[in-house]
Protein backbone atom coordinates (compact mmCIF):
# COMPACT_ATOMS: atom_id res chain seq x y z
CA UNK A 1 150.84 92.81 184.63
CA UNK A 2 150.18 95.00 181.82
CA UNK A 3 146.47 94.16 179.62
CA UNK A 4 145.39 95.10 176.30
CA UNK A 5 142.14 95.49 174.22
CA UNK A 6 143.09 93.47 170.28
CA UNK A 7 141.28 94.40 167.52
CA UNK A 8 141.51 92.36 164.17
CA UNK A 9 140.23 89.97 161.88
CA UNK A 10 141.64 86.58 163.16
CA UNK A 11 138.60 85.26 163.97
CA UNK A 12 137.59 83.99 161.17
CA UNK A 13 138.03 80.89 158.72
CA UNK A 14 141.02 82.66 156.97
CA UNK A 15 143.90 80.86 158.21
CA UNK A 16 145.82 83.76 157.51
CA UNK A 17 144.11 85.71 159.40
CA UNK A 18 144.54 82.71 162.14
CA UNK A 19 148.30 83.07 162.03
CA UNK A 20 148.32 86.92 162.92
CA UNK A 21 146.23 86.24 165.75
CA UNK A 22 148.42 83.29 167.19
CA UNK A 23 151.68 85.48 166.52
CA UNK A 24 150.21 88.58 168.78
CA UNK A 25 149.20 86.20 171.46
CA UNK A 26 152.14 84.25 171.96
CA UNK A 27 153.67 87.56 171.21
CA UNK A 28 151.76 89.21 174.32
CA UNK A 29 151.80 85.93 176.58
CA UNK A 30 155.69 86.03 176.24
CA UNK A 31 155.86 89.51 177.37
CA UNK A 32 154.06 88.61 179.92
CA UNK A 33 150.55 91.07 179.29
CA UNK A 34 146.71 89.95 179.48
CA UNK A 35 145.03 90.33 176.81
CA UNK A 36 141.04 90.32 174.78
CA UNK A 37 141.29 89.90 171.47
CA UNK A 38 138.20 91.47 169.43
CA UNK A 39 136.74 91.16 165.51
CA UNK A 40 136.38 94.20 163.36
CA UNK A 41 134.47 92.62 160.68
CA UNK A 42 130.53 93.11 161.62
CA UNK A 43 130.16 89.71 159.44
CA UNK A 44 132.68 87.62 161.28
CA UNK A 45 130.56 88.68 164.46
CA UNK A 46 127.83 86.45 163.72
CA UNK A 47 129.58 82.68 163.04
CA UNK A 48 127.16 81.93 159.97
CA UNK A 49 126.03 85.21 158.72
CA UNK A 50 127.92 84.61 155.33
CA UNK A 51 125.83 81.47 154.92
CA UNK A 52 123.11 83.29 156.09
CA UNK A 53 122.90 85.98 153.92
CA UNK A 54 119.79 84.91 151.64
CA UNK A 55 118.17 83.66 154.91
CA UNK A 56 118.00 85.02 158.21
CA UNK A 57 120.69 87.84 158.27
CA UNK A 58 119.95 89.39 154.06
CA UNK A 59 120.06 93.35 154.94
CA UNK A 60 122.91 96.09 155.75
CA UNK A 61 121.01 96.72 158.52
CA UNK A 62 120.35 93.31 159.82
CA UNK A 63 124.20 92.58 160.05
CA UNK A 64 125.45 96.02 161.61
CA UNK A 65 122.80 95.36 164.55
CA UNK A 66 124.76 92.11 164.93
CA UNK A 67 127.44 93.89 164.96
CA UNK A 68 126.63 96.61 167.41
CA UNK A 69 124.92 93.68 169.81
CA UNK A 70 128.69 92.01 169.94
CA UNK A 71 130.61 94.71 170.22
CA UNK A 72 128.89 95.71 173.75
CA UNK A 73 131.36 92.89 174.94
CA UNK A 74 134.27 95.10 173.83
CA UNK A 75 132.57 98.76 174.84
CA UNK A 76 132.24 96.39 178.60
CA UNK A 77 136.08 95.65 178.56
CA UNK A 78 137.18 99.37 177.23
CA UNK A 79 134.68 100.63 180.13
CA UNK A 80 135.05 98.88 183.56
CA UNK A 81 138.31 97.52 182.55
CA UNK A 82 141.73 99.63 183.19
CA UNK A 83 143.81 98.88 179.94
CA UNK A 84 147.22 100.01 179.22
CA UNK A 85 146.41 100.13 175.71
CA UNK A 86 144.38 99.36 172.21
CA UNK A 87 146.48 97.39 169.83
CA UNK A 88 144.52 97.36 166.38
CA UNK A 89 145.99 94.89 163.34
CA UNK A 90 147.75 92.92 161.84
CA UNK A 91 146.43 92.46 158.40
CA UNK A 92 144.95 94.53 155.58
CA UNK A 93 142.97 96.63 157.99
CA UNK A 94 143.12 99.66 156.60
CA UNK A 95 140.96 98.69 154.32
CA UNK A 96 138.23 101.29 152.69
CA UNK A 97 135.02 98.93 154.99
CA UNK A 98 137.24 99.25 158.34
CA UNK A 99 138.42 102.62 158.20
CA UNK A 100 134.95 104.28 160.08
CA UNK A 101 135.02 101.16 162.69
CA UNK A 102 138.61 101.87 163.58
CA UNK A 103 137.81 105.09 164.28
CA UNK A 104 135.07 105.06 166.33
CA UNK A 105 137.10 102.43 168.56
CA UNK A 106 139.84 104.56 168.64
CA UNK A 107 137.62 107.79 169.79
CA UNK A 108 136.09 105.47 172.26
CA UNK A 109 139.03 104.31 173.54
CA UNK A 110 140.61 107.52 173.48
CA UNK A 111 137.05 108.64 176.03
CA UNK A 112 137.50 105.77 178.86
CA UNK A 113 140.98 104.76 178.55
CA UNK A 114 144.02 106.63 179.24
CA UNK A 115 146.05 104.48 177.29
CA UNK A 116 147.73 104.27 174.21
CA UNK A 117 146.20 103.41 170.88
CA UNK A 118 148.82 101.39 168.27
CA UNK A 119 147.96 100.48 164.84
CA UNK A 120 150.36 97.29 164.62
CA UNK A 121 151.39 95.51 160.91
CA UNK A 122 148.85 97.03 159.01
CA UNK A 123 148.60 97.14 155.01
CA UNK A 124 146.23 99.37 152.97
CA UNK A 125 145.25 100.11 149.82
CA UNK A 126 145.15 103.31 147.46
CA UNK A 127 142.75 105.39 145.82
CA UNK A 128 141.10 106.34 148.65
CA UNK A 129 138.28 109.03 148.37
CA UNK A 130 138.43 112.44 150.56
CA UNK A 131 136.28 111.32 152.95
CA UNK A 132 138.90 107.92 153.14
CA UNK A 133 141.47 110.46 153.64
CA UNK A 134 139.69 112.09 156.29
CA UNK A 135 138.92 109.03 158.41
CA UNK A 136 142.96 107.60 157.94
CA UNK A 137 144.02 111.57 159.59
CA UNK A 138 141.65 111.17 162.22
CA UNK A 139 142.70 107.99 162.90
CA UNK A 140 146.70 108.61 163.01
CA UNK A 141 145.88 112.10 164.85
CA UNK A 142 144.46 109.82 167.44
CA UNK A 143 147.07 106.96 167.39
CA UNK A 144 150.48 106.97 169.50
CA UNK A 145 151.59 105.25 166.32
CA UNK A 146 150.60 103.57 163.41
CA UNK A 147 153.73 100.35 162.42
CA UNK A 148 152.62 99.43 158.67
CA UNK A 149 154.20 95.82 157.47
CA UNK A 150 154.92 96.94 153.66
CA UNK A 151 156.16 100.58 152.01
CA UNK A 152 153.41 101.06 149.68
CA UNK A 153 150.96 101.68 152.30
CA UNK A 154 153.82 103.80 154.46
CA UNK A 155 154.00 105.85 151.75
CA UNK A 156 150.40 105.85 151.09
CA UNK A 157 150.07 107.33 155.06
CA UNK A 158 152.66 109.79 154.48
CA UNK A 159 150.90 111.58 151.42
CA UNK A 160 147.87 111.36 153.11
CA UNK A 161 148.75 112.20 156.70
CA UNK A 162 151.32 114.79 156.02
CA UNK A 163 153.41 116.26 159.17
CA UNK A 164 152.62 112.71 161.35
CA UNK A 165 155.63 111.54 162.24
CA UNK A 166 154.44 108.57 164.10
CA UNK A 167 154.07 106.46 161.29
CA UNK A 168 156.58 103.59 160.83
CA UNK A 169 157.48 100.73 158.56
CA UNK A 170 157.89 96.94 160.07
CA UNK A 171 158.20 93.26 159.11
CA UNK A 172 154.60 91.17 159.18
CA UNK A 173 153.56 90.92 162.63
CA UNK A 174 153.65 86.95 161.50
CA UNK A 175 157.54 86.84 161.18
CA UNK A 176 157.39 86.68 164.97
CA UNK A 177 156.68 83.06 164.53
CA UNK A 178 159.88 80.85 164.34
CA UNK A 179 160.38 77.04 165.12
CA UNK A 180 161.98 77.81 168.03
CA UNK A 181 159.01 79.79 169.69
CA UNK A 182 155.84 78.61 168.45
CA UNK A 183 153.99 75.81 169.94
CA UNK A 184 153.30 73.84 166.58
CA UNK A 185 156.89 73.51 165.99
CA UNK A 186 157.09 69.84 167.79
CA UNK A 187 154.64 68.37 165.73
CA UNK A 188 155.57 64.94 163.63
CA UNK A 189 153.30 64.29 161.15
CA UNK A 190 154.98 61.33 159.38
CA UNK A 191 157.90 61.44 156.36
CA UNK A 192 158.10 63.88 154.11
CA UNK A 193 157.10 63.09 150.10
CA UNK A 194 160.72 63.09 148.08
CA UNK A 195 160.42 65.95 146.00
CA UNK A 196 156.74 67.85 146.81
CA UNK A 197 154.76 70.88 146.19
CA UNK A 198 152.11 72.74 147.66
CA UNK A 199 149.83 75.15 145.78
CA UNK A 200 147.78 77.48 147.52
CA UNK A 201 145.83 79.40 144.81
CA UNK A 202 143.54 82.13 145.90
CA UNK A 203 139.89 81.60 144.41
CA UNK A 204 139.19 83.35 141.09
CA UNK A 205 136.73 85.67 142.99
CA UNK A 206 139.30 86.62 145.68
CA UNK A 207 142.06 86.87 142.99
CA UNK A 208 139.29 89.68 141.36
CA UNK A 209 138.21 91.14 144.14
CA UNK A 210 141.95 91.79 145.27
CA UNK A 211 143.89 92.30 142.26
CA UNK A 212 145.09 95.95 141.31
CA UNK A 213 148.68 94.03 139.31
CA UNK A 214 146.84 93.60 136.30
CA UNK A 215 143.33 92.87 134.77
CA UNK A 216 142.99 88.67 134.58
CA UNK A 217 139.95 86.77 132.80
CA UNK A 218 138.87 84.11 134.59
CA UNK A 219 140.01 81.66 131.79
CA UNK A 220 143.34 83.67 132.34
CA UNK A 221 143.89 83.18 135.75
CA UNK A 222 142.83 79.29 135.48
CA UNK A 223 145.32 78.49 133.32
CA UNK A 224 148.12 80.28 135.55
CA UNK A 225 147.13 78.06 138.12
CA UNK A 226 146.90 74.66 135.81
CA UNK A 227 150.30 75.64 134.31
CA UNK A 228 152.13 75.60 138.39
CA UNK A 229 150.74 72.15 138.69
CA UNK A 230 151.35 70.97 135.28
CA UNK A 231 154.85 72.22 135.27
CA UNK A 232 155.64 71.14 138.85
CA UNK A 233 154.46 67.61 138.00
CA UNK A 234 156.18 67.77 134.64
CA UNK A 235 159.55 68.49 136.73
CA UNK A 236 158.74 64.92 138.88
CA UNK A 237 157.17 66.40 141.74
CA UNK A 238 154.07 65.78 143.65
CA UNK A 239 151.70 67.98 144.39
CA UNK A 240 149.03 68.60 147.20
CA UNK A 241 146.83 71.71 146.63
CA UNK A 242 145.49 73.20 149.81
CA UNK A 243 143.60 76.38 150.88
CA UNK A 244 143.39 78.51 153.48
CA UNK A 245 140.33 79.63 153.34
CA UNK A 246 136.79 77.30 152.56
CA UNK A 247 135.88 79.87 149.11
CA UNK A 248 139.99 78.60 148.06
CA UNK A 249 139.04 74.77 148.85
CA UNK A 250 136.02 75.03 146.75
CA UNK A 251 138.12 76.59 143.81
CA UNK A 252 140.79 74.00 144.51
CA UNK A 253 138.18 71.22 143.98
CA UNK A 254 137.74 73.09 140.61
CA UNK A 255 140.91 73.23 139.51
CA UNK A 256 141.86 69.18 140.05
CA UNK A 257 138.61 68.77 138.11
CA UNK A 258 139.73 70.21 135.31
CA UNK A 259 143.15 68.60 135.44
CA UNK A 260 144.24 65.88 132.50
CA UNK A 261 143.52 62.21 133.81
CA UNK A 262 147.92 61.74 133.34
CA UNK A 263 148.20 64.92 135.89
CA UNK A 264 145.59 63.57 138.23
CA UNK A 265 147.88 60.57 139.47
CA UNK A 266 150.46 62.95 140.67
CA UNK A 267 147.55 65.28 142.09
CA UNK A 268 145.92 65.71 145.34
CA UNK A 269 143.51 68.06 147.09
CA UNK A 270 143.49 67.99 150.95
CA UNK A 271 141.07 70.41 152.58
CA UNK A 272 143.20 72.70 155.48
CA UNK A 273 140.52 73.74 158.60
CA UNK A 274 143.18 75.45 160.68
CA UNK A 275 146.53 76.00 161.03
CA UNK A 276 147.89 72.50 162.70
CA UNK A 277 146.23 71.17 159.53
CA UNK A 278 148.54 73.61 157.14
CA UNK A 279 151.69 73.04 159.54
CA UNK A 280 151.00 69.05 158.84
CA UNK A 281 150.77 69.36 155.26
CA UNK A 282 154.04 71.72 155.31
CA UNK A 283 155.82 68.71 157.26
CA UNK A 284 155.69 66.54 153.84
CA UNK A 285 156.62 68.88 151.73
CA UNK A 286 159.88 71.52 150.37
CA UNK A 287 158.06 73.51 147.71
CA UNK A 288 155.02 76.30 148.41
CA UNK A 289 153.58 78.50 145.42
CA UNK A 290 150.70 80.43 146.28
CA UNK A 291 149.11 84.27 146.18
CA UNK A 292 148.16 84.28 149.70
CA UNK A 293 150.82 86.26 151.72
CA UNK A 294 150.68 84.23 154.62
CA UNK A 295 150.79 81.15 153.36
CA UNK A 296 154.08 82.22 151.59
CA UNK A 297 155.37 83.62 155.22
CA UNK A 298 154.83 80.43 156.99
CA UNK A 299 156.14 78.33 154.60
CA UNK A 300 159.38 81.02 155.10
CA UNK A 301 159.03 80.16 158.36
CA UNK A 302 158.93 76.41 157.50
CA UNK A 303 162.29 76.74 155.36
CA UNK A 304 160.74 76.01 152.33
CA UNK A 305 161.26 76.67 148.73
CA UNK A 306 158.51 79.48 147.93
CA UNK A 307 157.30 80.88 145.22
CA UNK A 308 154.83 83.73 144.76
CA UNK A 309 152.16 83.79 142.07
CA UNK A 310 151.61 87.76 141.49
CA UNK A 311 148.17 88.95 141.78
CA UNK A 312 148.10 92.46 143.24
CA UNK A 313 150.61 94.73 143.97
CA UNK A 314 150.52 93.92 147.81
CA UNK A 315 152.05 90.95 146.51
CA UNK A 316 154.71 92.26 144.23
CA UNK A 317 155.77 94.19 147.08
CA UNK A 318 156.11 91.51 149.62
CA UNK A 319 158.23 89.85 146.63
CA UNK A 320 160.85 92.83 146.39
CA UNK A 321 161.16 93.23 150.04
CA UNK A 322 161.16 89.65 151.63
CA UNK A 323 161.27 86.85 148.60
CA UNK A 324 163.56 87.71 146.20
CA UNK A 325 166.08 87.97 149.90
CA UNK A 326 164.97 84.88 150.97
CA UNK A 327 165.16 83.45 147.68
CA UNK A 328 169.16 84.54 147.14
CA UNK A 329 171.48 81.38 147.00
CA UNK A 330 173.87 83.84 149.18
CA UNK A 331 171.69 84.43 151.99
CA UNK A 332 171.33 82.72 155.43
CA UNK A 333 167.79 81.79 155.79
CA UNK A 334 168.32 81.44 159.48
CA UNK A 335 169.80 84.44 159.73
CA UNK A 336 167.63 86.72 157.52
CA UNK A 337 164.40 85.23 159.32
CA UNK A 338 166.04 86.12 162.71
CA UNK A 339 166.62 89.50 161.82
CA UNK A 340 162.78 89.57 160.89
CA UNK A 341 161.67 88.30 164.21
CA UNK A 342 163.78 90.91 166.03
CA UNK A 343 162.56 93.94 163.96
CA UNK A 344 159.13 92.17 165.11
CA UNK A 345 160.76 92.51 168.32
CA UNK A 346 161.74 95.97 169.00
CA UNK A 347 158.31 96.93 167.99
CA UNK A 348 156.48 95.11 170.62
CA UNK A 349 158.93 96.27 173.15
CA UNK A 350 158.14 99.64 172.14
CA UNK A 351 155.05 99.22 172.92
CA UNK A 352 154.76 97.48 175.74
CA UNK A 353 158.05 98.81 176.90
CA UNK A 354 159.42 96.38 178.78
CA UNK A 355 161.99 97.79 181.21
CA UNK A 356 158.81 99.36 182.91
């Protein structure tokens, strides 16, 4: 039985993040492989060191040593442990804060493991500085390949790791989940509302801290938000406005706050912990509009009506290669979504390859 060393950032409250973790282990536990699955983030490491950051755990240096103390655990597995290879994503990972981590994981990998290392469903960003540069060539040098899930970032690699022909484009890592393989598909949680929406709006300070679409005001950005539910509710539906992560709840609180008394009545905020909690709400309902991309890909998964609220250009990307598809009267959901799982598909097997 073939094992593998994970590295990514499902371990944290971000039920996004939750769903790319649950698609690479059912993934690996149906091709039969063992399998650790490790954080990247040094603030994920510790379980409170957000809340703790104007108590215990306030300095840089404070947090990297809790990062260095946790990741022994991994150095123990890539060490004693033979591993057939280092699987790194899915998710935004190359990121400007995770590109010296990956690195230094895959050069220590690279030491005590004759393995291969496989950057899998990965998004990234632009403007990145020499030195960024630098740290992405080292990092594809030293990769068997690197499978990004969107074409900015492919083409993003290609400028900046010119002559690497191991880079390759591929579906979200989370289109592997379908209702016929994932264990939350038997769930019941009661009958669906008549004609219902879910919002999932990103918090104001997550919408800033991730948008590069176009330059919102707060006050801007609110009133996007209050015009979905208005406008939904306006149209006879009912709407439940959920988060995925515990900074979106908050902000979701906010926004039914602020609402007019007549939109309250057709208005309701439900807190989401995990994703059994999202899957129950997406029972009762047919409509999702949200800016978080996962959200949006489950409720594809789901067959439901979705609709993207634009924030960054991630986003508007996601919406020319997968939405506006899924969104065509002419299509065949079933069929489209299929085709998404098997691109998932052939990946993994190249990977693992199974015939060995």
């Amino acid at each position: 039985m073939k094992r593998y060393i994970v590295l990514n950032a499902s371990l944290t409250d971000n039920i996004g993040d939750q769903l790319i973790g649950e698609a690479i282990k059912i993934t690996l536990r149906e091709k039969k492989c063992e399998f650790d699955i490790h954080e990247l983030s040094a603030s994920y490491y510790f379980p409170n060191c957000e809340r703790l950051n104007n108590t215990i755990i306030q300095f840089k240096t404070a947090r990297y040593l809790v990062y260095i103390i946790y990741n022994i655990k991994v150095l123990i597995n890539i060490i004693t442990k033979n591993n057939n290879g280092l699987i790194i994503g899915g998710g935004q990972l190359l990121k400007k804060q995770f590109l010296s981590r990956i690195k230094i994981w895959v050069k220590i990998y690279n030491i005590f493991n004759r393995g291969e290392v496989y950057l899998v469903g990965v998004g990234g960003e632009g403007n990145y500085s020499n030195r960024e540069i630098l740290l992405l060539k080292s990092i594809a040098k030293n990769s068997k390949s690197i499978y990004v899930r969107d074409q900015i970032t492919m083409d993003i690699l290609k400028k900046c790791c010119k002559n690497n022909a191991n880079i390759h484009l591929m579906p979200d890592v989370v289109f592997w989940l379908s209702c016929e393989r994932n264990q939350y598909c038997n769930i019941v949680s009661g009958p669906k509302i008549k004609q219902s929406t879910v919002l999932i709006p990103s918090s104001y300070e997550s919408m800033k801290k991730y948008n590069n679409y176009n330059s919102l005001s707060e006050k801007d950005y609110y009133k996007i938000i209050l015009d979905h539910i208005k406008n939904e509710i306006n149209n006879n539906r009912e709407v439940i406005i959920t988060n995925t992560t515990r900074e979106d709840y908050n902000y979701s609180i906010e926004v039914f706050n602020s609402l007019p008394e007549k939109y309250k009545k057709s208005c309701n905020v439900v807190l989401s912990k995990s994703i059994i909690d999202l899957l129950l709400i997406y029972k009762k309902i047919n409509k999702v509009i949200s800016n978080r991309m996962h959200a949006l890909i489950f409720a594809m998964i789901n067959d439901k009506e979705v609709e993207v609220v634009l924030r960054n250009i991630k986003l508007e990307q996601f919406n020319n290669e997968y939405l506006k598809r899924y969104n065509s009267k002419i299509i065949d959901r079933d069929k489209y979504l299929s085709e998404l799982h098997n691109k998932v598909d052939e990946v993994w097997n190249t990977i693992i390859d199974t015939k060995t």
